[in-house]
């Protein structure tokens, strides 16, 4: 078990191994769901945001984050679900858009409502 | 009534309306007139249930008695529900569903526009998120209002009938009481007079373009603020709450 200090970059890198439960070709960072993660030595604070209000995958994603962090010895985790700023398709990275295209999903060029 | 009580009550009103209309809409699952429309209606239902989850979760937090959004959704009876009467009205035919959704979507479009600048940060954040979704809902139902209203003789007639029957539930949307006034003073709630002016203008425009007639009636159905509902809510809750009521506290 590795409970040494984890930098934000290290944590992001570890959590990038978590795929979106519905579109497994992209991960939760590429999709823009994981907004922040911090480890203060005793508590790991994670901030996530849903793509849309009713997203039924949020609970699964929370569980996946807890499991992944537990693998590196972090079990004291607080996950906060925030609605602001509201998710937009603009947060899907270019690499993720290419992955979506290859998977058969046409990615939006830009958001239409904003 | 103190600020905390008013806020709890206000959040129940918003959350309950979303939950009930979301549940109603979900009854279309597998019954939509065409596949694309079936999927659209259910996705909109999901948006409403998601919005209700965040509002009722926040309501439970404000109440501070250890209840959760699920407790509020599944363990309250109809007299404790605060949803607007229009949201519990049966789906009827496709025209009745479209009219109900159009009238309500236009309402939430302007209501949540106001709530985006609420001084309560959580309400404002939920409103910003929801307003993006409501914008799509309203676009969808407006298109169907125009297509059916200005469509065949039968679609026109069905839409007009639905409009006439649902109109008596619209005045309640804009009623304000002590809860609203207290929260408006604090910059938290929306001034429904403002919402009403914008709603009337938009509804009139769409009704006219859809070649329909604005209903004329003096009948005004009210009561949701006091938990007085139409006969339909009890049946809806009986179905929606069946599992948690039958197997209290079960987890899987």
Short mmCIF file of C-alpha atoms in Angstrom, two decimals:
data_model
loop_
_atom_site.label_atom_id
_atom_site.label_comp_id
_atom_site.label_asym_id
_atom_site.label_seq_id
_atom_site.Cartn_x
_atom_site.Cartn_y
_atom_site.Cartn_z
CA UNK A 1 0.00 0.00 0.00
CA UNK A 2 1.30 3.38 -0.93
CA UNK A 3 0.10 6.13 1.36
CA UNK A 4 2.89 8.56 0.59
CA UNK A 5 2.01 12.05 -0.53
CA UNK A 6 0.08 12.06 -3.77
CA UNK A 7 0.28 15.11 -5.98
CA UNK A 8 -2.71 16.33 -7.92
CA UNK A 9 -1.04 15.16 -11.13
CA UNK A 10 -0.50 11.67 -9.73
CA UNK A 11 -4.10 11.46 -8.54
CA UNK A 12 -5.46 12.65 -11.87
CA UNK A 13 -3.30 10.10 -13.61
CA UNK A 14 -4.62 7.29 -11.41
CA UNK A 15 -8.24 8.35 -11.78
CA UNK A 16 -7.83 8.64 -15.56
CA UNK A 17 -7.97 4.85 -15.52
CA UNK A 18 -11.68 5.03 -14.73
CA UNK A 19 -13.81 4.76 -17.88
CA UNK A 20 -17.18 6.39 -18.32
CA UNK A 21 -19.63 3.59 -17.42
CA UNK A 22 -21.74 4.19 -20.52
CA UNK A 23 -19.03 5.04 -23.06
CA UNK A 24 -16.06 2.94 -21.93
CA UNK A 25 -13.69 4.23 -24.64
CA UNK A 26 -13.21 7.54 -22.80
CA UNK A 27 -12.34 8.20 -19.19
CA UNK A 28 -13.97 10.49 -16.64
CA UNK A 29 -11.28 13.15 -17.04
CA UNK A 30 -11.52 13.29 -20.82
CA UNK A 31 -15.29 13.63 -20.50
CA UNK A 32 -14.92 16.52 -18.06
CA UNK A 33 -16.73 14.82 -15.16
CA UNK A 34 -13.78 14.85 -12.72
CA UNK A 35 -13.25 18.50 -11.82
CA UNK A 36 -10.73 18.33 -8.99
CA UNK A 37 -8.99 16.01 -6.58
CA UNK A 38 -6.84 16.84 -3.55
CA UNK A 39 -5.05 14.76 -0.94
CA UNK A 40 -4.16 16.55 2.30
CA UNK A 41 -2.49 13.57 3.93
CA UNK A 42 -5.59 12.29 5.69
CA UNK A 43 -8.53 13.09 3.44
CA UNK A 44 -8.94 12.87 -0.31
CA UNK A 45 -11.46 15.41 -1.63
CA UNK A 46 -12.90 14.73 -5.05
CA UNK A 47 -15.17 17.04 -7.01
CA UNK A 48 -17.30 15.68 -9.83
CA UNK A 49 -20.08 17.16 -11.95
CA UNK A 50 -22.80 15.35 -13.93
CA UNK A 51 -23.07 15.76 -17.68
CA UNK A 52 -26.83 16.13 -17.21
CA UNK A 53 -29.00 16.37 -14.07
CA UNK A 54 -30.49 12.90 -14.31
CA UNK A 55 -27.31 11.03 -15.20
CA UNK A 56 -27.82 7.57 -13.66
CA UNK A 57 -24.08 6.79 -13.92
CA UNK A 58 -23.01 9.20 -11.17
CA UNK A 59 -23.33 6.67 -8.35
CA UNK A 60 -21.32 4.12 -10.32
CA UNK A 61 -18.65 6.73 -10.99
CA UNK A 62 -18.49 7.60 -7.28
CA UNK A 63 -18.05 3.92 -6.42
CA UNK A 64 -15.38 3.51 -9.12
CA UNK A 65 -13.44 6.48 -7.71
CA UNK A 66 -13.57 5.04 -4.19
CA UNK A 67 -12.40 1.62 -5.41
CA UNK A 68 -9.56 3.15 -7.45
CA UNK A 69 -8.35 5.30 -4.54
CA UNK A 70 -8.54 2.36 -2.18
CA UNK A 71 -6.17 0.47 -4.49
CA UNK A 72 -3.47 3.03 -3.67
CA UNK A 73 -4.27 2.98 0.04
CA UNK A 74 -6.59 5.96 0.29
CA UNK A 75 -9.88 5.04 1.93
CA UNK A 76 -10.84 8.34 3.55
CA UNK A 77 -12.56 9.90 0.56
CA UNK A 78 -15.08 12.70 0.30
CA UNK A 79 -16.81 13.02 -3.05
CA UNK A 80 -18.70 16.19 -3.73
CA UNK A 81 -21.19 16.50 -6.59
CA UNK A 82 -21.29 20.07 -7.89
CA UNK A 83 -23.61 21.63 -10.46
CA UNK A 84 -21.72 24.85 -11.01
CA UNK A 85 -20.10 25.59 -13.35
CA UNK A 86 -22.49 23.48 -15.40
CA UNK A 87 -20.98 20.83 -17.64
CA UNK A 88 -20.74 21.62 -21.31
CA UNK A 89 -19.71 19.50 -24.29
CA UNK A 90 -16.86 22.01 -24.69
CA UNK A 91 -15.15 20.19 -21.82
CA UNK A 92 -14.75 17.01 -23.85
CA UNK A 93 -11.08 17.00 -24.84
CA UNK A 94 -10.05 16.81 -28.49
CA UNK A 95 -8.48 13.40 -27.93
CA UNK A 96 -11.75 12.21 -26.41
CA UNK A 97 -13.71 13.56 -29.36
CA UNK A 98 -11.57 11.48 -31.70
CA UNK A 99 -12.11 8.42 -29.52
CA UNK A 100 -15.87 9.03 -29.60
CA UNK A 101 -15.77 9.33 -33.38
CA UNK A 102 -13.87 6.05 -33.67
CA UNK A 103 -16.43 4.46 -31.32
CA UNK A 104 -19.27 5.54 -33.61
CA UNK A 105 -20.57 8.56 -31.70
CA UNK A 106 -20.54 11.90 -33.53
CA UNK A 107 -18.97 14.39 -31.11
CA UNK A 108 -20.36 17.95 -31.01
CA UNK A 109 -18.08 20.61 -32.49
CA UNK A 110 -19.25 23.16 -29.95
CA UNK A 111 -22.11 23.53 -27.50
CA UNK A 112 -25.35 24.77 -29.01
CA UNK A 113 -27.23 26.21 -26.04
CA UNK A 114 -24.59 28.51 -24.55
CA UNK B 1 -42.25 31.00 9.74
CA UNK B 2 -38.48 31.40 9.71
CA UNK B 3 -36.12 31.45 6.77
CA UNK B 4 -35.14 27.79 7.11
CA UNK B 5 -38.77 26.63 7.13
CA UNK B 6 -39.58 28.82 4.15
CA UNK B 7 -36.62 27.50 2.21
CA UNK B 8 -37.53 23.89 2.96
CA UNK B 9 -41.09 24.51 1.80
CA UNK B 10 -39.92 26.31 -1.35
CA UNK B 11 -37.51 23.51 -2.26
CA UNK B 12 -40.29 20.94 -1.78
CA UNK B 13 -42.51 22.88 -4.18
CA UNK B 14 -39.83 23.01 -6.85
CA UNK B 15 -38.59 19.46 -6.27
CA UNK B 16 -42.02 17.84 -6.02
CA UNK B 17 -43.23 19.44 -9.24
CA UNK B 18 -40.16 18.10 -11.08
CA UNK B 19 -40.49 14.65 -9.56
CA UNK B 20 -44.19 14.27 -10.32
CA UNK B 21 -44.08 15.55 -13.89
CA UNK B 22 -40.96 13.45 -14.45
CA UNK B 23 -42.73 10.35 -13.18
CA UNK B 24 -45.80 11.12 -15.31
CA UNK B 25 -43.67 11.50 -18.38
CA UNK B 26 -41.84 8.25 -17.65
CA UNK B 27 -45.17 6.45 -18.08
CA UNK B 28 -44.69 7.02 -21.82
CA UNK B 29 -41.72 4.65 -21.80
CA UNK B 30 -42.38 2.07 -24.50
CA UNK B 31 -45.60 3.83 -25.56
CA UNK B 32 -44.32 6.81 -27.56
CA UNK B 33 -45.94 7.38 -30.96
CA UNK B 34 -42.61 6.87 -32.74
CA UNK B 35 -39.31 5.51 -31.44
CA UNK B 36 -37.46 8.83 -31.60
CA UNK B 37 -40.23 10.51 -29.64
CA UNK B 38 -40.37 7.72 -27.08
CA UNK B 39 -36.65 8.25 -26.42
CA UNK B 40 -37.04 12.04 -26.29
CA UNK B 41 -39.89 11.93 -23.76
CA UNK B 42 -38.02 9.54 -21.50
CA UNK B 43 -34.85 11.60 -21.62
CA UNK B 44 -36.86 14.66 -20.62
CA UNK B 45 -38.43 12.62 -17.81
CA UNK B 46 -34.92 11.74 -16.65
CA UNK B 47 -33.92 15.41 -16.61
CA UNK B 48 -36.89 16.18 -14.36
CA UNK B 49 -36.12 13.31 -11.98
CA UNK B 50 -32.47 14.39 -11.85
CA UNK B 51 -33.49 17.97 -11.09
CA UNK B 52 -35.83 16.65 -8.38
CA UNK B 53 -33.02 14.59 -6.87
CA UNK B 54 -30.82 17.66 -6.42
CA UNK B 55 -33.65 19.87 -5.14
CA UNK B 56 -35.04 17.30 -2.70
CA UNK B 57 -31.53 16.40 -1.57
CA UNK B 58 -30.95 20.05 -0.78
CA UNK B 59 -34.37 20.30 0.89
CA UNK B 60 -33.44 17.41 3.18
CA UNK B 61 -30.16 19.13 3.99
CA UNK B 62 -31.92 22.41 4.79
CA UNK B 63 -34.44 20.58 6.97
CA UNK B 64 -31.58 19.02 8.94
CA UNK B 65 -33.50 16.05 10.32
CA UNK B 66 -31.39 13.38 8.70
CA UNK B 67 -33.81 12.64 5.90
CA UNK B 68 -32.58 12.01 2.35
CA UNK B 69 -34.04 12.84 -1.06
CA UNK B 70 -35.30 9.25 -1.23
CA UNK B 71 -37.11 9.61 2.11
CA UNK B 72 -38.82 12.72 0.83
CA UNK B 73 -39.75 11.14 -2.48
CA UNK B 74 -40.94 7.77 -1.26
CA UNK B 75 -42.18 8.22 2.28
CA UNK B 76 -44.50 11.19 2.07
CA UNK B 77 -48.22 10.92 1.41
CA UNK B 78 -50.17 13.03 -1.06
CA UNK B 79 -51.17 15.67 1.51
CA UNK B 80 -47.47 16.29 2.15
CA UNK B 81 -46.69 16.72 -1.54
CA UNK B 82 -46.36 20.27 -2.85
CA UNK B 83 -46.25 19.72 -6.61
CA UNK B 84 -48.35 21.94 -8.84
CA UNK B 85 -51.64 20.37 -9.89
CA UNK B 86 -50.79 20.53 -13.60
CA UNK B 87 -47.81 18.23 -13.08
CA UNK B 88 -49.93 15.34 -11.79
CA UNK B 89 -52.53 15.45 -14.56
CA UNK B 90 -52.73 12.17 -16.50
CA UNK B 91 -50.92 11.82 -19.80
CA UNK B 92 -54.16 11.41 -21.77
CA UNK B 93 -53.51 11.24 -25.50
CA UNK B 94 -50.28 12.48 -27.02
CA UNK B 95 -51.78 15.95 -27.54
CA UNK B 96 -52.67 16.26 -23.84
CA UNK B 97 -49.12 15.34 -22.85
CA UNK B 98 -47.63 17.86 -25.28
CA UNK B 99 -49.91 20.67 -24.09
CA UNK B 100 -49.19 19.93 -20.41
CA UNK B 101 -45.46 19.85 -21.08
CA UNK B 102 -45.54 22.99 -23.21
CA UNK B 103 -47.39 25.01 -20.57
CA UNK B 104 -45.12 23.73 -17.83
CA UNK B 105 -41.86 23.96 -19.82
CA UNK B 106 -42.59 27.58 -20.68
CA UNK B 107 -43.15 28.16 -16.96
CA UNK B 108 -39.92 26.49 -15.82
CA UNK B 109 -38.00 28.19 -18.63
CA UNK B 110 -38.76 31.63 -17.19
CA UNK B 111 -38.83 30.49 -13.54
CA UNK B 112 -35.36 28.95 -13.64
CA UNK B 113 -34.09 31.90 -15.65
CA UNK B 114 -34.93 33.97 -12.57
CA UNK B 115 -33.53 31.39 -10.14
CA UNK B 116 -30.16 31.49 -11.90
CA UNK B 117 -29.51 34.72 -10.02
CA UNK B 118 -30.81 33.44 -6.66
CA UNK B 119 -28.68 34.53 -3.72
CA UNK B 120 -28.78 30.95 -2.48
CA UNK B 121 -25.73 29.46 -4.22
CA UNK B 122 -27.05 25.90 -4.36
CA UNK B 123 -30.38 26.96 -5.86
CA UNK B 124 -28.55 29.16 -8.38
CA UNK B 125 -26.20 26.31 -9.37
CA UNK B 126 -29.08 23.85 -9.82
CA UNK B 127 -30.97 26.48 -11.83
CA UNK B 128 -28.05 27.11 -14.20
CA UNK B 129 -27.68 23.39 -14.82
CA UNK B 130 -31.42 22.80 -15.25
CA UNK B 131 -32.02 25.82 -17.44
CA UNK B 132 -29.73 24.41 -20.11
CA UNK B 133 -31.89 21.27 -20.14
CA UNK B 134 -35.20 23.14 -19.96
CA UNK B 135 -34.16 25.12 -23.03
CA UNK B 136 -34.17 21.85 -24.97
CA UNK B 137 -37.47 20.72 -23.40
CA UNK B 138 -39.21 23.91 -24.43
CA UNK B 139 -37.80 23.77 -27.94
CA UNK B 140 -39.09 20.21 -28.26
CA UNK B 141 -42.62 20.85 -27.00
CA UNK B 142 -42.95 24.12 -28.91
CA UNK B 143 -42.16 22.31 -32.15
CA UNK B 144 -44.86 19.74 -31.42
CA UNK B 145 -47.39 22.46 -30.51
CA UNK B 146 -46.85 24.04 -33.92
CA UNK B 147 -46.82 20.75 -35.81
CA UNK B 148 -49.97 19.36 -34.21
CA UNK B 149 -51.84 22.65 -33.90
CA UNK B 150 -51.21 23.58 -37.51
CA UNK B 151 -51.42 19.94 -38.66
CA UNK B 152 -54.46 17.89 -39.59
CA UNK B 153 -58.02 18.67 -38.53
CA UNK B 154 -57.82 15.88 -35.98
CA UNK B 155 -54.46 16.88 -34.47
CA UNK B 156 -55.67 20.48 -34.28
CA UNK B 157 -58.88 19.44 -32.54
CA UNK B 158 -57.09 17.20 -30.05
CA UNK B 159 -54.62 19.92 -29.17
CA UNK B 160 -57.36 22.51 -28.70
CA UNK B 161 -59.35 20.13 -26.48
CA UNK B 162 -56.30 19.46 -24.31
CA UNK B 163 -55.55 23.16 -24.06
CA UNK B 164 -59.13 23.90 -22.97
CA UNK B 165 -59.04 21.16 -20.34
CA UNK B 166 -55.65 22.02 -18.84
CA UNK B 167 -56.07 25.79 -18.81
CA UNK B 168 -57.76 25.85 -15.40
CA UNK B 169 -54.53 24.58 -13.83
CA UNK B 170 -52.36 27.43 -15.12
CA UNK B 171 -53.29 30.25 -12.76
CA UNK B 172 -51.89 28.27 -9.82
CA UNK B 173 -48.42 28.42 -11.37
CA UNK B 174 -48.15 32.06 -10.39
CA UNK B 175 -49.69 32.09 -6.93
CA UNK B 176 -47.46 33.51 -4.24
CA UNK B 177 -47.80 33.29 -0.48
CA UNK B 178 -45.82 33.98 2.68
CA UNK B 179 -43.07 31.54 1.67
CA UNK B 180 -42.48 33.30 -1.65
CA UNK B 181 -42.60 36.77 -0.19
CA UNK B 182 -40.16 35.95 2.59
CA UNK B 183 -37.69 34.40 0.16
CA UNK B 184 -38.12 37.10 -2.49
CA UNK B 185 -37.14 39.64 0.16
CA UNK B 186 -33.98 37.63 0.74
CA UNK B 187 -33.24 37.46 -2.98
CA UNK B 188 -33.63 33.68 -2.95
CA UNK B 189 -36.95 32.98 -4.69
CA UNK B 190 -38.31 34.07 -8.06
CA UNK B 191 -40.91 36.82 -8.36
CA UNK B 192 -43.73 34.94 -10.08
CA UNK B 193 -45.35 38.14 -11.33
CA UNK B 194 -42.33 38.58 -13.57
CA UNK B 195 -42.47 34.95 -14.63
CA UNK B 196 -46.18 35.30 -15.37
CA UNK B 197 -45.73 38.24 -17.74
CA UNK B 198 -43.06 36.41 -19.74
CA UNK B 199 -45.08 33.14 -19.70
CA UNK B 200 -48.27 34.80 -20.98
CA UNK B 201 -46.44 36.50 -23.81
CA UNK B 202 -44.67 33.36 -24.99
CA UNK B 203 -47.71 31.08 -24.61
CA UNK B 204 -49.88 33.54 -26.55
CA UNK B 205 -47.34 33.71 -29.36
CA UNK B 206 -47.07 29.94 -29.74
CA UNK B 207 -50.82 29.36 -29.46
CA UNK B 208 -51.44 31.94 -32.16
CA UNK B 209 -48.77 30.52 -34.46
CA UNK B 210 -50.18 27.02 -33.90
CA UNK B 211 -53.56 28.37 -35.13
CA UNK B 212 -55.15 27.53 -31.76
CA UNK B 213 -57.46 29.65 -29.64
CA UNK B 214 -56.61 30.90 -26.18
CA UNK B 215 -59.09 29.23 -23.79
CA UNK B 216 -61.53 31.44 -21.95
CA UNK B 217 -62.43 30.21 -18.49
CA UNK B 218 -62.84 31.59 -15.02
CA UNK B 219 -62.27 28.23 -13.37
CA UNK B 220 -59.07 28.18 -11.38
CA UNK B 221 -57.90 24.98 -9.75
CA UNK B 222 -55.63 25.51 -6.77
CA UNK B 223 -54.56 23.75 -3.63
CA UNK B 224 -51.10 22.22 -4.06
CA UNK B 225 -49.53 24.69 -1.64
CA UNK B 226 -51.68 23.21 1.12
CA UNK B 227 -51.27 19.66 -0.12
CA UNK B 228 -54.74 19.56 -1.68
CA UNK B 229 -54.45 17.60 -4.88
CA UNK B 230 -56.59 16.22 -7.67
CA UNK B 231 -57.67 12.59 -7.42
CA UNK B 232 -54.80 11.56 -9.70
CA UNK B 233 -51.84 12.08 -7.36
CA UNK B 234 -52.73 9.27 -4.97
CA UNK B 235 -52.67 6.68 -7.75
CA UNK B 236 -49.38 8.02 -9.07
CA UNK B 237 -47.75 7.84 -5.62
CA UNK B 238 -49.16 4.37 -4.99
CA UNK B 239 -47.31 3.15 -8.05
CA UNK B 240 -44.15 5.22 -7.59
CA UNK B 241 -43.76 4.38 -3.89
CA UNK B 242 -44.79 0.72 -4.05
CA UNK B 243 -41.35 -0.90 -3.68
CA UNK B 244 -39.96 1.30 -0.86
CA UNK B 245 -43.29 1.04 1.00
CA UNK B 246 -43.50 -2.73 0.60
CA UNK B 247 -39.88 -3.40 1.53
CA UNK B 248 -38.98 -0.64 3.98
CA UNK B 249 -35.29 0.12 4.20
CA UNK B 250 -34.17 -2.61 1.83
CA UNK B 251 -30.90 -2.10 0.05
CA UNK B 252 -29.38 -3.74 -2.98
#
